[in-house]
């Protein structure tokens, strides 16, 4: 190199532009196939891949290869963040369930499709299925529905007041509101979530009809959609598995705080452990009634008035709306915080240290104090009753987890890729708790549930400070389901080949773990 100029850097041959170091005759065709595959996998546009494939025969082989199109499926709505080495939901039989195959050319790893279709064809068919798949998530209070390609589901109110349809008319109403004509329905598929009340096998009446009720509901749904409306294919998937699937899980515990009941459903490897399902009397409707009573004692008038805006609604609905906007769970027990029962309403409301929060309802403002925390205490209140339905939420969850562990020990269920058995399985399930249902949106509920479960774990026989320190990690804060069953069903419809949809009764009941 030469001498450095004043205030500069001495020129050096090592600083020549890279383009000067590349032979002018070098082209993309001269690059190793591994480099071309890497470049192809960076493209996320179908149009770009197709255009590049027209450049040469080599480019066509690379840019149309299964490996590249599988990467495109993984990157988009066809399987983001999923491990395709196994089926996710057995109902759909994902086409990438076979082991990896290695190509002879340059040792480039390629993926085989279990359905026998190239991945480019899988991408095309699953893309089409998003706009031709109807998803319905039915509940007792509200139902959600929509096309899988929709950004968010629409809502139908089933409960009174304001009922828009009944359970019997739900499917017809949803199809009609989507603007689908009977003549076009044979071109559509459907995914319907099985309501939580059918999760258990024991017959507990209308709120939990058991196995026979579940089989009758499934048969009726199949009759309506396959024979009545004539949809092309139908998949019925239990709501608990869909809630877990929205969190990339197929094993865990789903806690659904519904309109009329709370269901605690352990799932292992995509299959409900039906003997371990628990039903609690706690419900969103009960919490609304408690909130209305607390608001009355605190001096709040929930009678409708014009400043609320909108149509006139009954006081209980006003209380429900305030509950949804202002209810919170205190981080620890209010009994420990107060030194007395939080259900001594008069004594609580006379306290001079209320953490206030303003909740707006239309043009009116409600200033809430301790009443917004007291209502959530009913979720964890120890009634002393021995019936399963009277258990507080944390004890119901722990009882369901213990029952699932016992079911595995008896050989009734298999702990697939979660924990072998005993304490390992119990710890794994407690780290996979997902909350669902409208009342699961209570602020602070996941953290409070984790706190109560950890307290129960420490009370178990044989627990000690040293044992706890050496044990598996304590329960994680329960995850609130960011996608309801309808959203998870929509996501699934874009990740599975249409040929796997259930077409007759008896299929689609079991799902396989990640």
Short mmCIF file of C-alpha atoms in Angstrom, two decimals:
data_model
loop_
_atom_site.label_atom_id
_atom_site.label_comp_id
_atom_site.label_asym_id
_atom_site.label_seq_id
_atom_site.Cartn_x
_atom_site.Cartn_y
_atom_site.Cartn_z
CA UNK A 1 0.00 0.00 0.00
CA UNK A 2 0.99 3.61 -0.40
CA UNK A 3 1.63 6.21 2.23
CA UNK A 4 -1.32 7.56 4.19
CA UNK A 5 -2.69 10.93 3.17
CA UNK A 6 -2.97 13.54 5.92
CA UNK A 7 -5.96 12.72 8.09
CA UNK A 8 -6.80 9.71 5.88
CA UNK A 9 -6.17 6.02 5.50
CA UNK A 10 -3.51 4.49 3.39
CA UNK A 11 -4.99 2.76 0.33
CA UNK A 12 -4.73 -1.00 0.43
CA UNK A 13 -5.47 -3.78 -2.01
CA UNK A 14 -7.50 -5.46 0.77
CA UNK A 15 -10.04 -2.66 0.51
CA UNK A 16 -10.93 -3.31 -3.15
CA UNK A 17 -14.69 -3.61 -3.80
CA UNK A 18 -15.97 -7.17 -3.57
CA UNK A 19 -17.37 -6.92 -7.10
CA UNK A 20 -13.73 -6.61 -8.38
CA UNK A 21 -12.90 -9.95 -6.75
CA UNK A 22 -15.68 -11.87 -8.54
CA UNK A 23 -14.93 -13.24 -11.97
CA UNK A 24 -17.04 -11.43 -14.60
CA UNK A 25 -18.18 -14.79 -15.98
CA UNK A 26 -19.68 -15.99 -12.64
CA UNK A 27 -23.50 -16.29 -12.72
CA UNK A 28 -26.20 -17.46 -10.31
CA UNK A 29 -26.13 -20.80 -12.11
CA UNK A 30 -22.55 -21.28 -10.90
CA UNK A 31 -23.53 -21.05 -7.23
CA UNK A 32 -23.77 -24.29 -5.23
CA UNK A 33 -27.30 -25.64 -4.92
CA UNK A 34 -27.23 -25.07 -1.15
CA UNK A 35 -26.75 -21.33 -1.77
CA UNK A 36 -29.62 -21.22 -4.25
CA UNK A 37 -31.88 -23.03 -1.79
CA UNK A 38 -30.93 -20.54 0.93
CA UNK A 39 -31.74 -17.63 -1.40
CA UNK A 40 -35.05 -19.23 -2.41
CA UNK A 41 -36.09 -19.70 1.23
CA UNK A 42 -35.72 -15.94 1.81
CA UNK A 43 -38.50 -15.22 -0.69
CA UNK A 44 -41.93 -15.01 0.91
CA UNK A 45 -43.91 -14.14 -2.22
CA UNK A 46 -45.46 -16.84 -4.37
CA UNK A 47 -45.16 -14.46 -7.33
CA UNK A 48 -41.39 -14.04 -6.76
CA UNK A 49 -40.82 -17.79 -6.48
CA UNK A 50 -42.76 -18.42 -9.67
CA UNK A 51 -40.87 -15.70 -11.58
CA UNK A 52 -37.47 -16.98 -10.43
CA UNK A 53 -38.38 -20.53 -11.44
CA UNK A 54 -38.71 -19.38 -15.08
CA UNK A 55 -35.07 -18.25 -15.32
CA UNK A 56 -33.52 -21.64 -16.06
CA UNK A 57 -34.01 -25.36 -15.63
CA UNK A 58 -31.77 -25.32 -12.54
CA UNK A 59 -33.80 -22.47 -11.03
CA UNK A 60 -37.01 -24.33 -11.76
CA UNK A 61 -35.75 -27.41 -9.91
CA UNK A 62 -34.62 -25.30 -6.92
CA UNK A 63 -37.44 -22.77 -6.63
CA UNK A 64 -40.14 -25.43 -7.10
CA UNK A 65 -38.49 -27.90 -4.71
CA UNK A 66 -40.46 -29.32 -1.78
CA UNK A 67 -37.95 -27.94 0.70
CA UNK A 68 -38.51 -24.35 -0.44
CA UNK A 69 -42.30 -24.58 -0.50
CA UNK A 70 -42.38 -26.28 2.87
CA UNK A 71 -40.42 -23.31 4.24
CA UNK A 72 -43.05 -21.02 2.74
CA UNK A 73 -45.80 -23.03 4.46
CA UNK A 74 -44.00 -22.81 7.81
CA UNK A 75 -43.46 -19.05 7.46
CA UNK A 76 -47.09 -18.25 6.70
CA UNK A 77 -50.50 -19.35 7.92
CA UNK A 78 -49.71 -22.90 6.91
CA UNK A 79 -47.85 -23.78 10.09
CA UNK A 80 -46.00 -20.93 11.79
CA UNK A 81 -44.02 -22.13 14.83
CA UNK A 82 -45.28 -25.71 14.51
CA UNK A 83 -43.14 -28.84 14.54
CA UNK A 84 -44.30 -30.76 11.49
CA UNK A 85 -42.55 -33.99 12.47
CA UNK A 86 -45.83 -35.31 13.90
CA UNK A 87 -49.52 -34.71 13.42
CA UNK A 88 -50.89 -31.78 15.39
CA UNK A 89 -54.57 -32.63 15.33
CA UNK A 90 -55.37 -36.17 14.29
CA UNK A 91 -58.61 -34.93 12.75
CA UNK A 92 -56.67 -33.24 9.95
CA UNK A 93 -53.77 -35.64 9.24
CA UNK A 94 -51.14 -33.05 8.36
CA UNK A 95 -49.35 -33.98 5.11
CA UNK A 96 -45.87 -33.53 6.61
CA UNK A 97 -46.06 -36.45 9.01
CA UNK A 98 -43.38 -38.60 7.36
CA UNK A 99 -39.66 -38.60 8.24
CA UNK A 100 -37.26 -36.31 6.44
CA UNK A 101 -35.80 -37.63 3.17
CA UNK A 102 -32.41 -36.53 1.82
CA UNK A 103 -31.99 -35.77 -1.88
CA UNK A 104 -29.14 -37.18 -3.90
CA UNK A 105 -28.29 -33.81 -5.43
CA UNK A 106 -25.70 -31.98 -3.31
CA UNK A 107 -27.12 -33.57 -0.16
CA UNK A 108 -29.88 -30.97 0.09
CA UNK A 109 -32.40 -32.03 2.70
CA UNK A 110 -35.96 -32.22 1.37
CA UNK A 111 -39.26 -32.99 3.02
CA UNK A 112 -41.69 -35.63 1.84
CA UNK A 113 -45.43 -35.07 2.12
CA UNK A 114 -47.34 -37.83 3.84
CA UNK A 115 -50.34 -37.12 1.61
CA UNK A 116 -48.23 -37.84 -1.47
CA UNK A 117 -48.69 -34.29 -2.75
CA UNK A 118 -45.82 -31.87 -3.48
CA UNK A 119 -45.60 -29.03 -0.97
CA UNK A 120 -46.43 -26.52 -3.70
CA UNK A 121 -49.77 -28.28 -4.14
CA UNK A 122 -50.26 -28.38 -0.37
CA UNK A 123 -49.76 -24.61 -0.27
CA UNK A 124 -52.34 -24.11 -3.01
CA UNK A 125 -55.02 -26.33 -1.50
CA UNK A 126 -54.60 -24.98 2.03
CA UNK A 127 -54.69 -21.40 0.74
CA UNK A 128 -57.99 -22.15 -0.97
CA UNK A 129 -59.33 -23.82 2.16
CA UNK A 130 -59.00 -20.61 4.22
CA UNK A 131 -61.71 -18.93 2.17
CA UNK A 132 -63.90 -22.03 1.89
CA UNK A 133 -63.91 -23.22 5.50
CA UNK A 134 -66.58 -22.15 7.98
CA UNK A 135 -65.57 -22.17 11.67
CA UNK A 136 -68.17 -22.28 14.45
CA UNK A 137 -67.37 -22.09 18.18
CA UNK A 138 -70.53 -22.69 20.18
CA UNK A 139 -71.07 -21.81 23.83
CA UNK A 140 -73.95 -21.40 26.20
CA UNK A 141 -73.83 -17.60 26.38
CA UNK A 142 -72.29 -16.59 23.07
CA UNK A 143 -71.18 -18.32 19.87
CA UNK A 144 -68.48 -17.23 17.43
CA UNK A 145 -68.45 -17.96 13.73
CA UNK A 146 -66.78 -16.89 10.50
CA UNK A 147 -64.72 -17.97 7.53
CA UNK A 148 -61.20 -19.17 8.31
CA UNK A 149 -59.81 -16.32 6.22
CA UNK A 150 -61.54 -13.66 8.35
CA UNK A 151 -59.43 -11.49 10.66
CA UNK A 152 -61.82 -12.05 13.58
CA UNK A 153 -65.00 -14.07 14.18
CA UNK A 154 -68.48 -12.60 14.41
CA UNK A 155 -70.53 -13.12 17.58
CA UNK A 156 -74.04 -14.43 18.16
CA UNK A 157 -75.72 -14.01 21.54
CA UNK A 158 -77.44 -17.17 22.71
CA UNK A 159 -78.24 -16.14 26.29
CA UNK A 160 -81.07 -13.89 27.43
CA UNK A 161 -81.66 -10.97 27.30
CA UNK A 162 -80.86 -10.03 23.72
CA UNK A 163 -80.93 -13.59 22.40
CA UNK A 164 -80.21 -13.68 18.67
CA UNK A 165 -80.57 -17.43 18.17
CA UNK A 166 -80.77 -20.72 20.07
CA UNK A 167 -78.40 -23.67 20.13
CA UNK A 168 -80.75 -25.45 17.72
CA UNK A 169 -80.76 -22.60 15.19
CA UNK A 170 -77.09 -21.58 15.61
CA UNK A 171 -75.63 -23.31 12.54
CA UNK A 172 -78.34 -22.10 10.17
CA UNK A 173 -78.13 -18.55 11.52
CA UNK A 174 -74.33 -18.49 11.16
CA UNK A 175 -74.43 -19.71 7.55
CA UNK A 176 -77.17 -17.23 6.68
CA UNK A 177 -75.29 -14.29 8.20
CA UNK A 178 -72.18 -15.27 6.25
CA UNK A 179 -74.27 -14.88 3.11
CA UNK A 180 -73.76 -18.49 2.03
CA UNK A 181 -76.49 -19.90 -0.18
CA UNK A 182 -77.53 -23.54 0.06
CA UNK A 183 -76.53 -24.10 -3.57
CA UNK A 184 -72.91 -23.10 -2.85
CA UNK A 185 -72.47 -24.98 0.45
CA UNK A 186 -71.18 -28.23 -1.15
CA UNK A 187 -68.01 -26.27 -1.98
CA UNK A 188 -67.41 -25.45 1.70
CA UNK A 189 -65.94 -27.38 4.61
CA UNK A 190 -66.71 -26.77 8.29
CA UNK A 191 -64.86 -26.98 11.60
CA UNK A 192 -67.12 -27.01 14.66
CA UNK A 193 -65.85 -26.92 18.24
CA UNK A 194 -67.44 -29.38 20.63
CA UNK A 195 -68.76 -27.44 23.68
CA UNK A 196 -66.95 -27.87 26.99
CA UNK A 197 -70.01 -29.37 28.63
CA UNK A 198 -69.46 -32.56 26.62
CA UNK A 199 -65.86 -33.02 27.81
CA UNK A 200 -66.59 -35.45 30.65
CA UNK A 201 -68.07 -38.93 30.46
CA UNK A 202 -70.22 -38.74 33.59
CA UNK A 203 -73.84 -37.66 33.06
CA UNK A 204 -74.55 -34.63 35.26
CA UNK A 205 -77.74 -33.44 33.59
CA UNK A 206 -78.22 -30.57 31.15
CA UNK A 207 -75.05 -28.71 32.09
CA UNK A 208 -72.82 -31.78 31.56
CA UNK A 209 -74.67 -34.57 29.74
CA UNK A 210 -71.75 -37.03 29.55
CA UNK A 211 -70.81 -39.52 26.85
CA UNK A 212 -74.32 -40.22 25.57
CA UNK A 213 -75.08 -36.53 25.35
CA UNK A 214 -71.81 -35.95 23.50
CA UNK A 215 -72.52 -38.68 20.97
CA UNK A 216 -76.05 -37.36 20.40
CA UNK A 217 -74.78 -33.80 19.90
CA UNK A 218 -72.12 -34.92 17.43
CA UNK A 219 -74.63 -37.00 15.47
CA UNK A 220 -77.04 -34.06 15.32
CA UNK A 221 -74.29 -31.68 14.17
CA UNK A 222 -73.20 -34.09 11.47
CA UNK A 223 -76.80 -34.56 10.38
CA UNK A 224 -77.37 -30.81 10.08
CA UNK A 225 -74.16 -29.88 8.27
CA UNK A 226 -73.41 -32.94 6.15
CA UNK A 227 -76.93 -33.99 5.20
CA UNK A 228 -79.08 -30.93 5.86
CA UNK A 229 -76.83 -28.16 4.54
CA UNK A 230 -74.66 -30.43 2.39
CA UNK A 231 -71.22 -29.06 3.30
CA UNK A 232 -68.35 -30.88 1.67
CA UNK A 233 -66.53 -32.03 4.79
CA UNK A 234 -66.87 -31.61 8.54
CA UNK A 235 -64.38 -31.72 11.41
CA UNK A 236 -65.64 -31.71 15.01
CA UNK A 237 -62.87 -30.89 17.47
CA UNK A 238 -63.26 -30.53 21.24
CA UNK A 239 -62.88 -26.95 22.50
CA UNK A 240 -60.17 -27.83 25.03
CA UNK A 241 -57.80 -29.16 22.35
CA UNK A 242 -58.40 -26.07 20.22
CA UNK A 243 -57.61 -23.74 23.14
CA UNK A 244 -54.32 -25.55 23.71
CA UNK A 245 -53.59 -25.59 19.99
CA UNK A 246 -53.83 -21.79 19.90
CA UNK A 247 -50.85 -21.81 22.32
CA UNK A 248 -48.92 -24.41 20.29
CA UNK A 249 -49.73 -27.07 22.90
CA UNK A 250 -51.48 -30.41 22.74
CA UNK A 251 -51.10 -31.29 26.42
CA UNK A 252 -52.18 -29.14 29.34
CA UNK A 253 -55.16 -28.07 31.42
CA UNK A 254 -57.87 -25.81 30.03
CA UNK A 255 -59.96 -23.85 32.54
CA UNK A 256 -63.14 -22.56 30.91
CA UNK A 257 -65.09 -20.10 33.06
CA UNK A 258 -68.26 -20.11 31.01
CA UNK A 259 -71.64 -18.46 31.22
CA UNK A 260 -73.25 -21.17 33.34
CA UNK A 261 -70.41 -23.33 34.69
CA UNK A 262 -66.66 -23.74 34.96
CA UNK A 263 -65.06 -26.72 33.24
CA UNK A 264 -61.54 -27.91 34.04
CA UNK A 265 -60.31 -30.20 31.27
CA UNK A 266 -56.93 -32.01 31.34
CA UNK A 267 -55.64 -32.97 27.88
CA UNK A 268 -52.76 -35.34 27.14
CA UNK A 269 -51.41 -35.74 23.62
CA UNK A 270 -54.50 -34.10 22.13
CA UNK A 271 -56.93 -36.43 23.93
CA UNK A 272 -59.13 -35.35 26.84
CA UNK A 273 -58.60 -37.34 30.04
CA UNK A 274 -62.36 -37.60 30.51
CA UNK A 275 -62.25 -39.25 33.93
CA UNK A 276 -60.28 -36.24 35.22
CA UNK A 277 -62.65 -33.51 33.97
CA UNK A 278 -64.07 -31.37 36.76
CA UNK A 279 -67.20 -29.19 36.78
CA UNK A 280 -67.55 -26.24 39.18
CA UNK A 281 -70.68 -24.23 39.88
CA UNK A 282 -68.63 -21.04 39.49
CA UNK A 283 -69.80 -19.19 36.36
CA UNK A 284 -69.75 -15.84 34.63
CA UNK A 285 -73.45 -15.46 35.35
CA UNK A 286 -72.84 -16.01 39.09
CA UNK A 287 -70.00 -13.46 39.11
CA UNK A 288 -72.29 -10.93 37.41
CA UNK A 289 -74.91 -11.44 40.13
CA UNK A 290 -72.26 -10.98 42.84
CA UNK A 291 -71.04 -7.80 41.11
CA UNK A 292 -74.58 -6.41 40.91
CA UNK A 293 -75.02 -7.03 44.64
CA UNK A 294 -71.68 -5.37 45.47
CA UNK A 295 -72.47 -2.34 43.31
CA UNK A 296 -75.82 -1.97 45.09
CA UNK A 297 -74.18 -2.10 48.55
CA UNK A 298 -71.55 0.41 47.42
CA UNK A 299 -74.27 2.85 46.42
CA UNK A 300 -74.00 2.56 42.63
CA UNK A 301 -77.23 2.85 40.64
CA UNK A 302 -77.22 0.38 37.73
CA UNK A 303 -80.64 1.40 36.42
CA UNK A 304 -80.42 2.38 32.77
CA UNK A 305 -80.42 6.09 31.98
CA UNK A 306 -79.95 8.00 28.70
CA UNK A 307 -76.37 9.02 29.45
CA UNK A 308 -75.36 5.35 29.13
CA UNK A 309 -76.11 5.59 25.42
CA UNK A 310 -77.43 2.87 23.16
CA UNK A 311 -80.57 0.82 23.64
CA UNK A 312 -82.13 0.43 27.07
CA UNK A 313 -80.78 -2.60 28.93
CA UNK A 314 -81.70 -4.14 32.32
CA UNK A 315 -79.62 -3.35 35.46
CA UNK A 316 -78.07 -6.83 35.50
CA UNK A 317 -76.59 -6.18 32.04
CA UNK A 318 -75.22 -2.83 33.22
CA UNK A 319 -73.59 -4.67 36.14
CA UNK A 320 -72.15 -7.24 33.73
CA UNK A 321 -70.59 -4.53 31.57
CA UNK A 322 -69.09 -2.81 34.62
CA UNK A 323 -67.78 -6.18 35.81
CA UNK A 324 -66.07 -6.84 32.49
CA UNK A 325 -64.40 -3.41 32.51
CA UNK A 326 -63.46 -3.09 36.19
CA UNK A 327 -63.21 -6.49 37.88
CA UNK A 328 -59.72 -7.46 39.13
CA UNK A 329 -58.20 -10.28 41.14
CA UNK A 330 -56.08 -9.18 44.11
CA UNK A 331 -52.53 -10.66 43.97
CA UNK A 332 -53.00 -12.52 47.26
CA UNK A 333 -55.90 -13.51 49.49
CA UNK A 334 -57.98 -10.54 50.66
CA UNK A 335 -58.65 -12.47 53.86
CA UNK A 336 -54.92 -12.32 54.64
CA UNK A 337 -54.77 -8.68 53.56
CA UNK A 338 -57.77 -7.52 55.62
CA UNK A 339 -57.43 -9.87 58.57
CA UNK A 340 -61.08 -10.83 58.20
CA UNK A 341 -63.41 -12.33 55.60
CA UNK A 342 -63.66 -10.24 52.41
CA UNK A 343 -67.31 -11.32 52.20
CA UNK A 344 -68.15 -9.15 55.22
CA UNK A 345 -69.26 -6.55 52.69
CA UNK A 346 -70.23 -3.80 55.13
CA UNK A 347 -66.92 -3.99 56.94
CA UNK A 348 -64.97 -3.97 53.66
CA UNK A 349 -66.83 -1.00 52.19
CA UNK A 350 -66.21 1.04 55.36
CA UNK A 351 -62.47 0.80 54.89
CA UNK A 352 -60.72 4.12 54.21
CA UNK A 353 -58.03 2.73 51.89
CA UNK A 354 -59.89 1.70 48.72
CA UNK A 355 -57.73 1.51 45.56
CA UNK A 356 -60.15 3.34 43.29
CA UNK A 357 -60.63 2.86 39.58
CA UNK A 358 -62.91 4.78 37.25
CA UNK A 359 -64.97 2.82 34.75
CA UNK A 360 -66.77 4.67 31.97
CA UNK A 361 -70.07 3.38 30.68
CA UNK A 362 -71.25 5.54 27.83
CA UNK A 363 -71.33 9.08 29.22
CA UNK A 364 -71.45 7.91 32.86
CA UNK A 365 -68.53 7.20 35.19
CA UNK A 366 -68.48 4.64 38.01
CA UNK A 367 -65.76 4.95 40.65
CA UNK A 368 -65.05 1.49 42.04
CA UNK A 369 -63.22 0.72 45.27
CA UNK A 370 -62.68 -2.59 47.04
CA UNK A 371 -65.83 -4.01 45.42
CA UNK A 372 -63.91 -4.58 42.20
CA UNK A 373 -61.53 -6.93 44.06
CA UNK A 374 -64.10 -8.56 46.36
CA UNK A 375 -66.09 -9.98 43.46
CA UNK A 376 -63.07 -11.96 42.21
CA UNK A 377 -62.62 -13.47 45.69
CA UNK A 378 -65.66 -15.66 45.01
CA UNK A 379 -63.49 -17.50 42.47
CA UNK A 380 -61.13 -18.63 45.25
CA UNK A 381 -63.58 -18.70 48.19
CA UNK A 382 -63.42 -21.80 50.38
CA UNK A 383 -67.02 -22.80 51.10
CA UNK A 384 -66.11 -25.88 53.10
CA UNK A 385 -68.41 -28.00 50.95
CA UNK A 386 -67.31 -31.49 49.94
CA UNK A 387 -69.12 -31.58 46.59
CA UNK A 388 -66.95 -31.18 43.51
CA UNK A 389 -69.05 -28.27 42.27
CA UNK A 390 -68.40 -26.27 45.47
CA UNK A 391 -64.61 -26.33 45.15
CA UNK A 392 -62.77 -23.02 44.65
CA UNK A 393 -61.02 -22.70 41.32
CA UNK A 394 -57.49 -23.55 42.46
CA UNK A 395 -58.58 -26.70 44.29
CA UNK A 396 -60.63 -27.79 41.29
CA UNK A 397 -57.58 -27.39 39.03
CA UNK A 398 -55.32 -29.30 41.40
CA UNK A 399 -57.92 -32.06 41.78
CA UNK A 400 -58.21 -32.38 37.98
CA UNK A 401 -54.41 -32.54 37.61
CA UNK A 402 -54.14 -35.21 40.31
CA UNK A 403 -56.92 -37.20 38.63
CA UNK A 404 -55.09 -37.01 35.28
CA UNK A 405 -51.87 -38.26 36.92
CA UNK A 406 -53.82 -41.14 38.50
CA UNK A 407 -55.41 -41.98 35.14
CA UNK A 408 -51.94 -42.32 33.60
CA UNK A 409 -50.82 -44.51 36.50
CA UNK A 410 -53.84 -46.79 35.91
CA UNK A 411 -53.08 -47.00 32.20
CA UNK A 412 -56.25 -45.12 31.18
CA UNK A 413 -54.27 -42.34 29.49
CA UNK A 414 -50.81 -41.86 28.04
CA UNK A 415 -48.53 -38.95 28.94
CA UNK A 416 -47.15 -38.30 25.45
CA UNK A 417 -44.06 -36.04 25.40
CA UNK A 418 -45.10 -34.21 28.59
CA UNK A 419 -43.88 -36.05 31.66
CA UNK A 420 -43.44 -39.72 32.37
CA UNK A 421 -45.70 -39.95 35.40
CA UNK A 422 -46.21 -38.85 38.97
CA UNK A 423 -44.61 -35.60 40.08
CA UNK A 424 -42.99 -34.94 36.69
CA UNK A 425 -46.34 -35.14 34.92
CA UNK A 426 -48.08 -33.08 37.62
CA UNK A 427 -45.45 -30.35 37.31
CA UNK A 428 -45.68 -30.37 33.50
CA UNK A 429 -49.47 -29.97 33.56
CA UNK A 430 -49.32 -27.14 36.10
CA UNK A 431 -47.01 -25.27 33.72
CA UNK A 432 -49.53 -25.65 30.89
CA UNK A 433 -52.71 -24.02 32.19
CA UNK A 434 -54.80 -22.05 29.68
CA UNK A 435 -57.80 -19.94 30.71
CA UNK A 436 -60.77 -19.49 28.39
CA UNK A 437 -64.26 -18.04 28.52
CA UNK A 438 -65.43 -14.47 28.99
CA UNK A 439 -64.69 -14.37 32.73
CA UNK A 440 -61.12 -15.51 32.10
CA UNK A 441 -60.41 -11.88 31.15
CA UNK A 442 -60.44 -10.80 34.81
CA UNK A 443 -57.33 -8.69 35.29
CA UNK A 444 -54.76 -10.44 37.49
CA UNK A 445 -56.53 -13.81 37.39
CA UNK A 446 -53.64 -15.82 35.87
CA UNK A 447 -51.16 -14.57 38.47
CA UNK A 448 -53.56 -15.11 41.38
CA UNK A 449 -54.35 -18.65 40.23
CA UNK A 450 -50.62 -19.43 40.02
CA UNK A 451 -50.18 -18.04 43.55
CA UNK A 452 -52.97 -20.21 44.98
CA UNK A 453 -51.74 -23.34 43.17
CA UNK A 454 -48.23 -22.83 44.52
CA UNK A 455 -49.66 -22.52 48.03
CA UNK A 456 -51.55 -25.81 47.55
CA UNK A 457 -48.45 -27.52 46.22
CA UNK A 458 -46.50 -26.56 49.33
CA UNK A 459 -49.27 -27.98 51.53
CA UNK A 460 -49.07 -31.43 49.93
CA UNK A 461 -47.77 -34.28 52.13
CA UNK A 462 -44.00 -34.56 52.07
CA UNK A 463 -43.47 -30.97 51.01
CA UNK A 464 -40.67 -29.10 52.75
CA UNK A 465 -38.51 -26.09 52.10
CA UNK A 466 -35.67 -28.27 50.81
CA UNK A 467 -37.96 -30.53 48.82
CA UNK A 468 -39.63 -27.52 47.25
CA UNK A 469 -36.27 -26.08 46.30
CA UNK A 470 -35.31 -29.33 44.57
CA UNK A 471 -38.70 -29.90 43.00
CA UNK A 472 -39.79 -28.90 39.54
CA UNK A 473 -40.58 -25.20 39.01
CA UNK A 474 -43.82 -23.94 40.55
CA UNK A 475 -46.90 -23.40 38.38
CA UNK A 476 -46.52 -20.72 35.75
CA UNK A 477 -49.11 -17.97 35.56
CA UNK A 478 -52.02 -19.43 33.66
CA UNK A 479 -52.12 -18.25 30.08
CA UNK A 480 -55.25 -16.51 28.96
CA UNK A 481 -56.38 -17.88 25.63
CA UNK A 482 -55.61 -15.12 23.16
CA UNK A 483 -57.37 -17.12 20.47
CA UNK A 484 -60.74 -18.63 21.20
CA UNK A 485 -61.68 -22.00 19.77
CA UNK A 486 -63.00 -20.38 16.59
CA UNK A 487 -59.68 -18.64 15.94
CA UNK A 488 -57.71 -21.83 16.61
CA UNK A 489 -59.99 -23.74 14.25
CA UNK A 490 -59.44 -21.10 11.58
CA UNK A 491 -55.68 -21.35 12.09
CA UNK A 492 -55.83 -25.14 11.85
CA UNK A 493 -57.79 -25.03 8.60
CA UNK A 494 -54.91 -23.24 6.92
CA UNK A 495 -52.32 -25.72 8.20
CA UNK A 496 -53.87 -29.00 7.15
CA UNK A 497 -54.67 -30.57 3.85
CA UNK A 498 -58.40 -30.66 3.16
CA UNK A 499 -58.34 -34.39 2.50
CA UNK A 500 -58.08 -35.00 6.24
CA UNK A 501 -61.43 -33.45 7.19
CA UNK A 502 -63.93 -35.70 8.94
CA UNK A 503 -66.55 -36.92 6.53
CA UNK A 504 -68.51 -39.33 8.70
CA UNK A 505 -69.43 -40.01 12.30
CA UNK A 506 -66.83 -41.45 14.60
CA UNK A 507 -63.76 -39.72 13.13
CA UNK A 508 -61.89 -36.73 14.47
CA UNK A 509 -62.09 -37.61 18.15
CA UNK A 510 -58.38 -38.00 18.86
CA UNK A 511 -55.49 -35.64 18.26
CA UNK A 512 -51.78 -36.30 18.35
CA UNK A 513 -49.20 -34.27 20.27
CA UNK A 514 -46.56 -31.98 18.77
#
